[in-house]
Short mmCIF file of C-alpha atoms and ligand atoms in Angstrom, two decimals:
data_model
loop_
_atom_site.label_atom_id
_atom_site.label_comp_id
_atom_site.label_asym_id
_atom_site.label_seq_id
_atom_site.Cartn_x
_atom_site.Cartn_y
_atom_site.Cartn_z
CA MET A 1185 0.16 -0.13 -0.09
CA THR A 1186 1.44 3.47 -0.78
CA MET A 1187 2.15 5.84 2.40
CA ASN A 1188 1.29 9.25 2.29
CA THR A 1189 4.07 11.65 2.72
CA ILE A 1190 4.90 12.49 6.43
CA ASN A 1191 5.67 16.16 6.67
CA ILE A 1192 8.61 16.56 9.21
CA GLY A 1193 9.47 19.98 11.02
CA LEU A 1194 12.90 19.90 12.39
CA LEU A 1195 13.82 22.14 15.17
CA GLY A 1196 17.88 22.30 15.19
CA LEU A 1197 20.63 21.66 12.79
CA GLY A 1198 23.52 21.02 14.80
CA THR A 1199 25.18 17.33 15.23
CA VAL A 1200 21.69 15.56 16.07
CA GLY A 1201 19.66 17.47 13.40
CA SER A 1202 22.10 17.53 10.86
CA GLY A 1203 22.50 13.54 11.42
CA LEU A 1204 18.93 13.30 10.71
CA VAL A 1205 18.91 15.12 7.55
CA ASN A 1206 21.74 13.22 6.43
CA ILE A 1207 19.67 9.62 7.03
CA LEU A 1208 16.73 10.99 5.51
CA GLN A 1209 18.19 12.47 2.31
CA ASP A 1210 19.73 9.29 1.37
CA PRO A 1211 17.42 6.86 2.73
CA GLN A 1212 17.81 2.87 2.66
CA PRO A 1213 14.65 1.42 0.77
CA ARG A 1214 12.67 0.32 3.84
CA LEU A 1215 13.04 3.84 5.31
CA ALA A 1216 12.11 5.37 2.04
CA ALA A 1217 8.92 3.57 1.60
CA ARG A 1218 7.90 5.55 4.63
CA GLN A 1219 8.01 8.70 2.95
CA LEU A 1220 9.53 10.75 5.72
CA ARG A 1221 10.44 14.03 4.47
CA ILE A 1222 11.90 17.32 6.17
CA THR A 1223 10.41 20.33 4.84
CA ARG A 1224 11.27 23.05 7.18
CA ILE A 1225 14.05 23.38 9.57
CA ALA A 1226 14.31 26.31 12.55
CA VAL A 1227 18.00 27.35 13.40
CA ARG A 1228 19.48 30.29 15.20
CA THR A 1229 21.28 31.51 11.93
CA VAL A 1230 20.18 31.40 8.39
CA THR A 1231 22.69 32.58 5.64
CA PRO A 1232 22.32 32.18 1.87
CA GLU A 1233 25.20 29.78 1.93
CA ARG A 1234 23.44 27.53 4.57
CA GLN A 1235 20.30 27.51 2.80
CA ALA A 1236 21.97 26.32 -0.45
CA GLN A 1237 23.06 23.30 1.20
CA TYR A 1238 19.74 22.14 1.65
CA PRO A 1239 17.91 22.19 -1.47
CA GLY A 1240 14.10 21.71 -0.96
CA ILE A 1241 14.06 22.19 2.73
CA ALA A 1242 13.20 25.87 4.04
CA LEU A 1243 15.42 27.13 6.65
CA THR A 1244 13.88 29.49 9.26
CA THR A 1245 14.64 31.51 12.32
CA ASP A 1246 11.18 31.38 13.17
CA SER A 1247 10.61 27.96 15.10
CA GLN A 1248 7.49 28.93 16.32
CA SER A 1249 6.12 29.08 12.84
CA ILE A 1250 7.07 25.35 12.37
CA VAL A 1251 5.25 24.10 15.33
CA THR A 1252 2.00 25.89 14.13
CA ASP A 1253 2.38 25.07 10.57
CA PRO A 1254 -0.86 22.83 9.55
CA LYS A 1255 1.05 21.09 6.94
CA ILE A 1256 3.50 19.45 9.40
CA ASN A 1257 2.71 15.92 10.84
CA VAL A 1258 5.50 15.73 13.19
CA VAL A 1259 8.13 17.93 15.08
CA VAL A 1260 11.62 16.87 15.88
CA GLU A 1261 13.11 18.69 18.45
CA ALA A 1262 16.91 18.77 18.35
CA ILE A 1263 17.94 22.48 20.13
CA GLY A 1264 18.37 21.33 23.42
CA GLY A 1265 17.89 23.38 26.62
CA THR A 1266 14.79 23.61 28.68
CA THR A 1267 12.75 26.72 28.33
CA LYS A 1268 12.40 27.34 24.52
CA ALA A 1269 12.43 23.62 23.89
CA LYS A 1270 9.54 23.31 26.35
CA GLU A 1271 7.54 25.94 25.01
CA LEU A 1272 7.99 24.78 21.29
CA ILE A 1273 7.29 20.97 22.15
CA LYS A 1274 3.96 21.97 24.16
CA THR A 1275 2.83 24.17 21.35
CA ALA A 1276 3.46 21.45 18.58
CA LEU A 1277 1.43 18.90 20.80
CA THR A 1278 -1.15 21.49 21.46
CA PHE A 1279 -1.46 21.82 17.58
CA GLY A 1280 -1.99 18.12 17.22
CA LYS A 1281 1.61 17.48 16.19
CA HIS A 1282 3.37 14.37 17.09
CA VAL A 1283 6.94 15.45 18.66
CA VAL A 1284 9.88 13.10 18.68
CA THR A 1285 13.02 15.04 20.75
CA ALA A 1286 16.46 14.07 22.01
CA ASN A 1287 16.46 16.37 24.91
CA LYS A 1288 16.79 13.98 28.04
CA ASP A 1289 17.07 17.36 30.35
CA LEU A 1290 13.76 18.53 29.53
CA ILE A 1291 12.38 14.73 29.26
CA ALA A 1292 13.92 14.11 32.97
CA THR A 1293 12.32 17.42 34.42
CA ASP A 1294 9.16 17.83 32.72
CA GLY A 1295 8.36 14.42 30.71
CA ILE A 1296 5.08 13.60 32.67
CA GLU A 1297 3.74 16.77 32.03
CA LEU A 1298 4.64 16.66 28.21
CA SER A 1299 3.33 13.08 28.02
CA GLN A 1300 0.02 14.09 29.59
CA ILE A 1301 -0.36 17.11 26.82
CA ALA A 1302 0.35 14.61 24.30
CA ALA A 1303 -2.15 12.04 25.66
CA THR A 1304 -4.75 14.95 25.72
CA HIS A 1305 -4.41 15.76 22.02
CA HIS A 1306 -4.05 11.96 20.92
CA VAL A 1307 -0.45 12.52 19.72
CA GLY A 1308 2.98 10.77 20.38
CA LEU A 1309 5.84 11.84 22.30
CA TYR A 1310 8.98 9.65 21.78
CA TYR A 1311 12.64 10.34 22.78
CA GLU A 1312 14.68 6.90 22.32
CA ALA A 1313 17.51 9.31 21.22
CA ALA A 1314 17.64 11.15 24.58
CA VAL A 1315 18.99 8.06 26.59
CA MET A 1316 22.10 6.27 25.63
CA GLY A 1317 22.43 7.53 21.97
CA ALA A 1318 22.08 4.77 19.40
CA ILE A 1319 21.06 2.09 22.11
CA PRO A 1320 17.35 1.12 21.77
CA VAL A 1321 16.97 0.76 25.61
CA LEU A 1322 13.76 2.70 26.19
CA ARG A 1323 11.74 0.14 23.75
CA THR A 1324 13.51 -2.60 25.23
CA LEU A 1325 12.53 -1.87 28.65
CA ARG A 1326 8.97 -0.88 27.55
CA ASN A 1327 8.37 -3.79 25.33
CA ALA A 1328 10.26 -6.63 26.61
CA TYR A 1329 10.21 -6.28 30.54
CA ALA A 1330 6.23 -6.13 30.95
CA GLY A 1331 6.30 -9.63 32.52
CA ASP A 1332 9.66 -9.75 34.06
CA PRO A 1333 10.37 -7.56 37.14
CA ILE A 1334 13.87 -5.82 37.12
CA SER A 1335 16.16 -5.47 40.04
CA ARG A 1336 18.90 -3.40 38.89
CA ILE A 1337 19.68 -1.12 35.89
CA THR A 1338 23.55 -0.34 35.61
CA GLY A 1339 24.78 1.67 32.80
CA ILE A 1340 27.52 3.75 31.03
CA ALA A 1341 25.21 6.51 30.04
CA ASN A 1342 27.42 9.50 29.16
CA GLY A 1343 29.56 9.18 26.25
CA THR A 1344 31.70 12.29 26.74
CA SER A 1345 32.69 11.03 30.38
CA ASN A 1346 33.68 7.97 29.12
CA PHE A 1347 35.47 9.33 26.20
CA ILE A 1348 37.51 11.53 28.26
CA LEU A 1349 38.52 8.62 30.98
CA THR A 1350 39.49 6.59 27.97
CA GLN A 1351 41.88 9.20 26.28
CA MET A 1352 43.13 9.96 29.75
CA ILE A 1353 43.84 6.36 30.44
CA ALA A 1354 44.74 4.95 27.03
CA HIS A 1355 46.39 7.89 25.29
CA GLY A 1356 47.76 9.77 28.62
CA SER A 1357 45.61 12.82 27.54
CA SER A 1358 45.18 15.71 29.71
CA TYR A 1359 41.72 15.97 30.95
CA ASP A 1360 41.14 19.35 29.15
CA ASP A 1361 42.61 18.22 25.98
CA ALA A 1362 40.23 15.08 26.03
CA LEU A 1363 37.29 17.45 26.71
CA ALA A 1364 38.16 19.60 23.88
CA LEU A 1365 38.53 16.58 21.66
CA ALA A 1366 34.91 15.43 22.87
CA GLN A 1367 33.48 18.98 22.22
CA ARG A 1368 35.06 18.91 18.49
CA LYS A 1369 33.66 15.40 17.64
CA GLY A 1370 30.16 16.73 18.61
CA PHE A 1371 29.56 14.55 21.93
CA ALA A 1372 29.44 16.91 24.57
CA GLU A 1373 26.61 19.13 25.52
CA ALA A 1374 26.22 22.87 25.07
CA ASN A 1375 27.30 23.31 28.42
CA PRO A 1376 30.05 20.43 29.04
CA ALA A 1377 29.68 20.71 32.76
CA ASN A 1378 26.28 18.88 32.55
CA ASP A 1379 28.68 15.70 31.20
CA VAL A 1380 31.37 15.77 33.25
CA GLU A 1381 29.49 16.78 36.51
CA GLY A 1382 27.17 13.82 36.23
CA LEU A 1383 24.13 15.62 35.21
CA ASP A 1384 23.59 14.38 31.92
CA ALA A 1385 23.79 10.75 33.00
CA THR A 1386 21.34 11.59 35.84
CA TYR A 1387 18.65 12.91 33.59
CA LYS A 1388 19.19 9.43 31.60
CA LEU A 1389 19.11 7.79 34.96
CA LEU A 1390 15.78 9.17 35.94
CA ILE A 1391 14.02 8.53 32.48
CA LEU A 1392 15.50 4.87 32.75
CA THR A 1393 14.01 4.22 36.32
CA ARG A 1394 10.49 5.51 34.90
CA PHE A 1395 10.88 2.85 32.26
CA ALA A 1396 12.24 -0.07 34.42
CA PHE A 1397 10.66 0.57 37.78
CA GLY A 1398 7.25 2.73 36.87
CA MET A 1399 8.53 5.19 39.75
CA ASN A 1400 9.30 8.98 39.16
CA PRO A 1401 12.37 9.99 41.06
CA SER A 1402 13.92 13.46 41.13
CA MET A 1403 17.29 14.76 40.87
CA ASP A 1404 17.48 14.98 44.59
CA ASP A 1405 16.83 11.28 44.86
CA VAL A 1406 20.25 10.75 43.12
CA ASP A 1407 23.66 10.60 44.50
CA ILE A 1408 25.69 12.55 42.00
CA GLN A 1409 29.67 12.71 41.57
CA GLY A 1410 31.36 13.77 38.12
CA ILE A 1411 34.39 12.59 36.79
CA THR A 1412 36.45 15.99 37.24
CA THR A 1413 38.27 14.93 40.53
CA LEU A 1414 39.95 11.86 38.44
CA GLN A 1415 43.44 11.83 38.19
CA PRO A 1416 46.04 9.57 36.65
CA GLN A 1417 47.04 8.07 40.14
CA ASP A 1418 43.61 7.06 40.48
CA PHE A 1419 43.67 4.96 37.37
CA VAL A 1420 47.04 3.39 38.28
CA THR A 1421 46.24 2.60 41.89
CA ALA A 1422 42.78 1.15 40.59
CA SER A 1423 44.54 -1.16 38.08
CA ILE A 1424 47.12 -2.54 40.77
CA TRP A 1425 44.01 -3.44 42.42
CA GLY A 1426 42.21 -5.19 39.62
CA TYR A 1427 39.82 -2.51 38.52
CA ALA A 1428 39.18 -0.11 35.73
CA ILE A 1429 37.45 3.30 36.83
CA LYS A 1430 34.16 3.86 34.61
CA PRO A 1431 31.53 6.55 34.83
CA LEU A 1432 28.29 4.68 35.75
CA ALA A 1433 24.56 5.59 36.48
CA VAL A 1434 23.13 2.94 38.69
CA SER A 1435 19.24 2.31 39.70
CA GLU A 1436 18.67 -0.65 41.82
CA LEU A 1437 15.54 -1.90 43.38
CA THR A 1438 16.31 -2.75 47.11
CA PRO A 1439 13.60 -4.19 49.92
CA ASP A 1440 14.28 -0.69 51.47
CA GLY A 1441 13.32 1.57 48.26
CA LEU A 1442 15.36 2.70 45.07
CA CYS A 1443 19.34 3.24 45.03
CA LEU A 1444 20.00 5.88 42.25
CA ARG A 1445 23.80 6.70 42.05
CA VAL A 1446 25.68 8.39 39.15
CA ALA A 1447 29.33 8.17 40.07
CA PRO A 1448 32.92 6.93 38.43
CA HIS A 1449 32.87 3.46 39.99
CA LEU A 1450 35.66 0.86 40.37
CA VAL A 1451 34.69 -1.79 38.04
CA PRO A 1452 36.58 -5.21 38.15
CA LEU A 1453 38.76 -5.84 34.94
CA GLY A 1454 37.01 -8.63 33.99
CA HIS A 1455 33.73 -7.11 34.19
CA PRO A 1456 31.82 -6.42 30.79
CA LEU A 1457 31.61 -2.75 31.58
CA ALA A 1458 35.29 -2.50 31.86
CA ALA A 1459 35.90 -2.99 28.48
CA VAL A 1460 33.46 -0.43 27.31
CA ARG A 1461 35.48 2.70 25.79
CA ASP A 1462 35.42 5.71 23.87
CA GLU A 1463 32.36 7.75 23.53
CA ASN A 1464 30.21 4.23 23.62
CA ASN A 1465 27.44 3.50 26.21
CA ALA A 1466 26.58 0.26 27.91
CA VAL A 1467 23.46 -1.11 29.68
CA LEU A 1468 22.94 -4.04 31.94
CA ILE A 1469 19.79 -4.86 32.92
CA ASP A 1470 19.11 -7.56 35.58
CA SER A 1471 15.74 -9.05 36.15
CA GLN A 1472 14.06 -12.37 37.41
CA ASN A 1473 13.20 -14.29 34.30
CA VAL A 1474 15.88 -13.18 31.79
CA LYS A 1475 18.45 -12.57 34.44
CA ARG A 1476 20.97 -10.46 32.71
CA LEU A 1477 20.81 -8.64 29.51
CA SER A 1478 23.30 -6.37 27.92
CA MET A 1479 23.51 -3.64 25.06
CA VAL A 1480 26.58 -1.73 24.21
CA GLY A 1481 26.84 0.96 21.61
CA PRO A 1482 27.55 4.40 20.62
CA GLY A 1483 26.29 7.02 23.07
CA ALA A 1484 26.62 10.20 21.32
CA GLY A 1485 27.51 11.53 17.83
CA SER A 1486 25.39 12.64 14.78
CA LEU A 1487 24.50 9.59 12.87
CA PRO A 1488 24.08 7.04 15.95
CA THR A 1489 21.72 9.32 17.54
CA ALA A 1490 19.82 10.29 14.60
CA ASN A 1491 19.41 6.64 14.07
CA SER A 1492 17.26 6.34 17.40
CA ILE A 1493 15.11 9.53 16.17
CA VAL A 1494 14.45 7.55 12.86
CA ALA A 1495 13.19 4.57 14.84
CA ASP A 1496 10.74 6.86 16.67
CA LEU A 1497 9.76 8.45 13.33
CA LEU A 1498 9.01 4.84 11.95
CA ASP A 1499 6.66 3.93 14.62
CA LEU A 1500 4.81 7.29 14.49
CA ALA A 1501 4.70 6.79 10.57
CA ASP A 1502 3.00 3.57 11.28
CA ASP A 1503 0.25 5.14 13.50
CA ILE A 1504 -0.14 7.85 11.08
CA HIS A 1505 -0.67 5.54 8.32
CA TYR A 1506 -3.20 3.32 10.25
CA GLY A 1507 -4.78 5.79 12.06
CA ASN A 1508 -3.89 4.82 15.50
CA THR A 1509 -3.39 7.10 18.30
CA PRO A 1510 0.34 6.41 19.15
CA GLU A 1511 0.61 4.80 22.79
CA ARG A 1512 2.44 6.48 25.65
CA PHE A 1513 6.11 5.82 25.63
CA VAL A 1514 5.66 5.16 29.54
CA ASP A 1515 2.85 5.80 31.73
CA THR A 1516 3.81 6.55 35.39
CA ASP A 1517 3.66 9.47 37.58
CA THR A 1518 3.92 7.27 40.97
CA PRO A 1519 6.63 9.16 43.20
CA ALA A 1520 9.75 7.23 43.95
CA ILE A 1521 10.35 5.18 47.31
CA VAL A 1522 14.09 5.76 47.99
CA ALA A 1523 16.19 3.95 50.16
CA ASP A 1524 17.88 5.58 53.11
CA SER A 1525 21.74 6.29 52.90
CA ALA A 1526 22.38 4.16 55.76
CA HIS A 1527 20.85 1.14 53.57
CA ARG A 1528 23.36 2.21 50.48
CA VAL A 1529 26.19 -0.09 51.03
CA ALA A 1530 29.37 -0.57 48.71
CA PRO A 1531 32.90 -0.97 49.30
CA ARG A 1532 34.74 2.50 48.61
CA PHE A 1533 37.92 3.63 46.78
CA VAL A 1534 39.04 6.61 49.16
CA SER A 1535 41.60 9.09 48.00
CA ILE A 1536 43.57 11.47 50.40
CA THR A 1537 45.88 14.33 49.73
CA GLY A 1538 48.98 13.66 51.16
CA THR A 1539 51.07 10.57 52.20
CA GLY A 1540 51.68 11.13 55.70
CA PHE A 1541 48.39 9.72 57.37
CA THR A 1542 49.21 6.53 59.12
CA ARG A 1543 46.86 3.41 59.05
CA GLU A 1544 45.96 4.10 62.89
CA GLN A 1545 45.06 7.32 62.02
CA LEU A 1546 42.74 6.25 59.14
CA ARG A 1547 41.15 3.41 61.29
CA ALA A 1548 40.63 5.91 64.15
CA LEU A 1549 38.41 7.79 61.49
CA GLY A 1550 36.86 4.14 60.43
CA ILE A 1551 38.79 3.98 56.96
CA THR A 1552 40.39 0.57 56.90
CA GLY A 1553 41.36 -1.56 54.08
CA ARG A 1554 43.88 -2.19 51.54
CA VAL A 1555 46.33 1.29 51.31
CA GLN A 1556 48.38 2.79 48.57
CA ARG A 1557 50.79 5.63 48.66
CA ILE A 1558 51.30 6.86 45.42
CA ARG A 1559 52.41 10.38 44.02
CA GLY A 1560 51.49 12.38 46.81
CA ARG A 1561 48.29 10.48 47.57
CA THR A 1562 46.97 7.90 49.88
CA THR A 1563 44.20 5.50 48.78
CA VAL A 1564 42.31 3.08 50.67
CA LEU A 1565 40.29 0.18 49.26
CA THR A 1566 37.66 -0.48 51.96
CA GLY A 1567 35.17 -3.35 52.73
CA PRO A 1568 31.28 -2.11 52.45
CA VAL A 1569 30.56 1.04 53.80
CA ALA A 1570 27.28 2.68 54.02
CA ASP A 1571 26.90 6.16 52.32
CA THR A 1572 26.23 7.64 55.73
CA ASP A 1573 29.83 6.81 56.85
CA VAL A 1574 30.92 8.14 53.64
CA GLN A 1575 29.35 11.73 54.56
CA ARG A 1576 30.95 11.16 58.15
CA TRP A 1577 34.45 10.92 56.70
CA HIS A 1578 33.68 14.08 54.70
CA SER A 1579 32.55 16.22 57.81
CA GLN A 1580 35.66 14.47 59.84
CA LEU A 1581 38.21 15.07 57.58
CA ALA A 1582 37.34 18.62 56.61
CA ALA A 1583 37.39 19.28 60.24
CA ALA A 1584 40.94 17.71 60.71
CA GLY A 1585 42.17 20.07 57.69
CA VAL A 1586 43.05 16.56 55.45
CA GLY A 1587 42.01 16.84 51.92
CA LEU A 1588 39.61 14.20 50.99
CA ILE A 1589 39.86 13.97 47.10
CA HIS A 1590 36.92 11.73 46.59
CA VAL A 1591 35.42 8.55 47.80
CA LEU A 1592 34.52 6.32 44.79
CA PRO A 1593 32.04 3.34 45.04
CA VAL A 1594 33.09 0.00 43.96
CA LEU A 1595 30.63 -1.85 41.62
CA GLN A 1596 29.26 -5.34 43.05
CA GLY A 1597 27.86 -8.00 40.76
N1 NDP B 1205 25.32 15.65 20.46
C1 NDP B 1205 24.90 14.15 20.80
O1 NDP B 1205 25.64 13.17 20.69
C2 NDP B 1205 23.67 14.07 21.39
C3 NDP B 1205 22.64 15.08 21.88
N2 NDP B 1205 21.69 14.92 22.21
C4 NDP B 1205 20.58 15.85 22.78
O2 NDP B 1205 20.25 16.57 21.15
C5 NDP B 1205 19.93 17.85 21.54
C6 NDP B 1205 20.75 18.66 20.47
O3 NDP B 1205 22.31 18.24 20.45
P1 NDP B 1205 23.26 18.77 19.61
O4 NDP B 1205 22.93 18.66 18.22
O5 NDP B 1205 24.44 18.17 20.08
O6 NDP B 1205 23.24 20.43 19.85
P2 NDP B 1205 23.91 21.40 18.73
O7 NDP B 1205 24.54 22.42 19.85
O8 NDP B 1205 25.01 20.76 18.15
O9 NDP B 1205 22.73 22.02 17.77
C7 NDP B 1205 22.04 22.89 18.27
C8 NDP B 1205 20.94 23.45 17.13
O10 NDP B 1205 19.93 24.09 17.36
C9 NDP B 1205 19.63 25.29 16.90
N3 NDP B 1205 19.11 26.19 17.90
C10 NDP B 1205 19.52 26.43 19.29
N4 NDP B 1205 18.63 27.15 19.85
C11 NDP B 1205 17.68 27.40 18.68
C12 NDP B 1205 16.43 28.40 19.09
N5 NDP B 1205 16.16 28.97 20.25
N6 NDP B 1205 15.89 28.11 17.68
C13 NDP B 1205 16.19 27.83 16.67
N7 NDP B 1205 17.47 26.75 16.53
C14 NDP B 1205 17.94 26.94 17.75
C15 NDP B 1205 21.17 25.63 16.51
O11 NDP B 1205 21.25 26.67 15.57
P3 NDP B 1205 22.43 27.02 14.66
O12 NDP B 1205 23.09 26.00 13.90
O13 NDP B 1205 21.91 28.32 13.86
O14 NDP B 1205 23.29 27.60 15.97
C16 NDP B 1205 22.08 24.12 16.29
O15 NDP B 1205 21.66 24.23 14.86
C17 NDP B 1205 20.30 18.33 22.88
O16 NDP B 1205 19.21 17.99 23.66
C18 NDP B 1205 21.18 17.12 23.56
O17 NDP B 1205 21.26 16.90 24.70
C19 NDP B 1205 21.43 13.61 22.66
C20 NDP B 1205 21.75 12.49 22.47
C21 NDP B 1205 23.34 12.73 21.70
N1 LIG B 1206 26.63 14.53 25.77
C1 LIG B 1206 25.90 13.49 25.83
C2 LIG B 1206 25.10 13.14 24.53
C3 LIG B 1206 24.30 12.15 24.36
O1 LIG B 1206 23.48 12.22 25.25
C4 LIG B 1206 27.03 12.37 26.17
O2 LIG B 1206 27.89 12.55 26.13
O3 LIG B 1206 26.56 11.33 26.58
#
């Protein structure tokens, strides 16, 4: 059966938006059959030279005119940020347009509200590209786990952080050089602090938690640490003890509630996540029936991310073609039950400035385990310790004038 053309209005023509244009301009046969056509694109700056690169597509700086255009069926939002993007998406949904977005910041914070607006107007709101780039994790959680209780999601959810750590470890790059390269490659957010301070991975973890556990936690429910304090001594010491350091996002359902953590973790060298390098992301889903399922792939970048947008567009194309109202991507506004810090227990990798601290002094603070002194630092690998003890170490060491560089959790299982 011949399909009607689906007119797409694209907001943003940066890393992600240009990837979508590339894929749709030269579509593979199965994609070509769906008649997806970008008709208009909103950007901040239009020049005759820029317009000339996109024959048949009208570039405009008037994004509002796209989200209200009666000829447009689907709006793809790839401008990022929350204020303008939210206003545009709300208008598009209210005008009866389906919306696809890669915007995890917005979906993490306002996704429930937007999803309700979409349902009211009988349109779809999809955002597979917002979480882990090319990895189809949201559809997998939605479609494959309805009958299988999940116990834990463990992932590398920020490509930029993983890329920076790989560059520092494998190529001896400085942190600043590695971050600059991630920016040039289009992996980093407009504000790269979101990547390196763990916020981007936290947004993704909040969305994953909705899909995996049907609960809706907030940023305040997540223990967040970035990668900015890591230095070459950490990688050396961790590897002597048989670990890699990986930027993980973990959502675990315990009898006391959800434990949500974003932090560089020590990961045993033989663990599958230890081998995930560069801008790749990975997710391990632990559940009752399947036990463990893993997926690895590019977590950032133009074509990998745009490919996930195409997957959303194909779902919508079928609904438009058959006259169906798209299903809600996720359907929960249940508040999260979050475990108390006293119940969040893990072994820790403790780095302290200076090498003069004796084992006895450390033991007096309750910091015991294997000790390494290397290049002006003392590092201790402890047994299982609760988050409340870690909070106490921070205040006691600060009061004693001792520099506590970081306390990293060790991944278990
Ligand atoms: N980069 C990646 O690998 C990934 C990004 N994402 C998400 O995708 C979204 C886009 O990211 P990315 O492509 O990297 O961003 P870029 O900064 O590369 O591109 C942003 C685009 O949006 C346009 N733009 C910004 N503000 C406006 C506005 N007010 N009106 C019209 N156009 C506007 C810019 O126009 P102009 O070109 O004129 O400046 C630019 O084309 C973000 O939400 C990001 O978090 C998700 C997964 C991966
Ligand atoms: N900046 C993000 C891009 C994809 O979400 C990342 O590095 O993962």
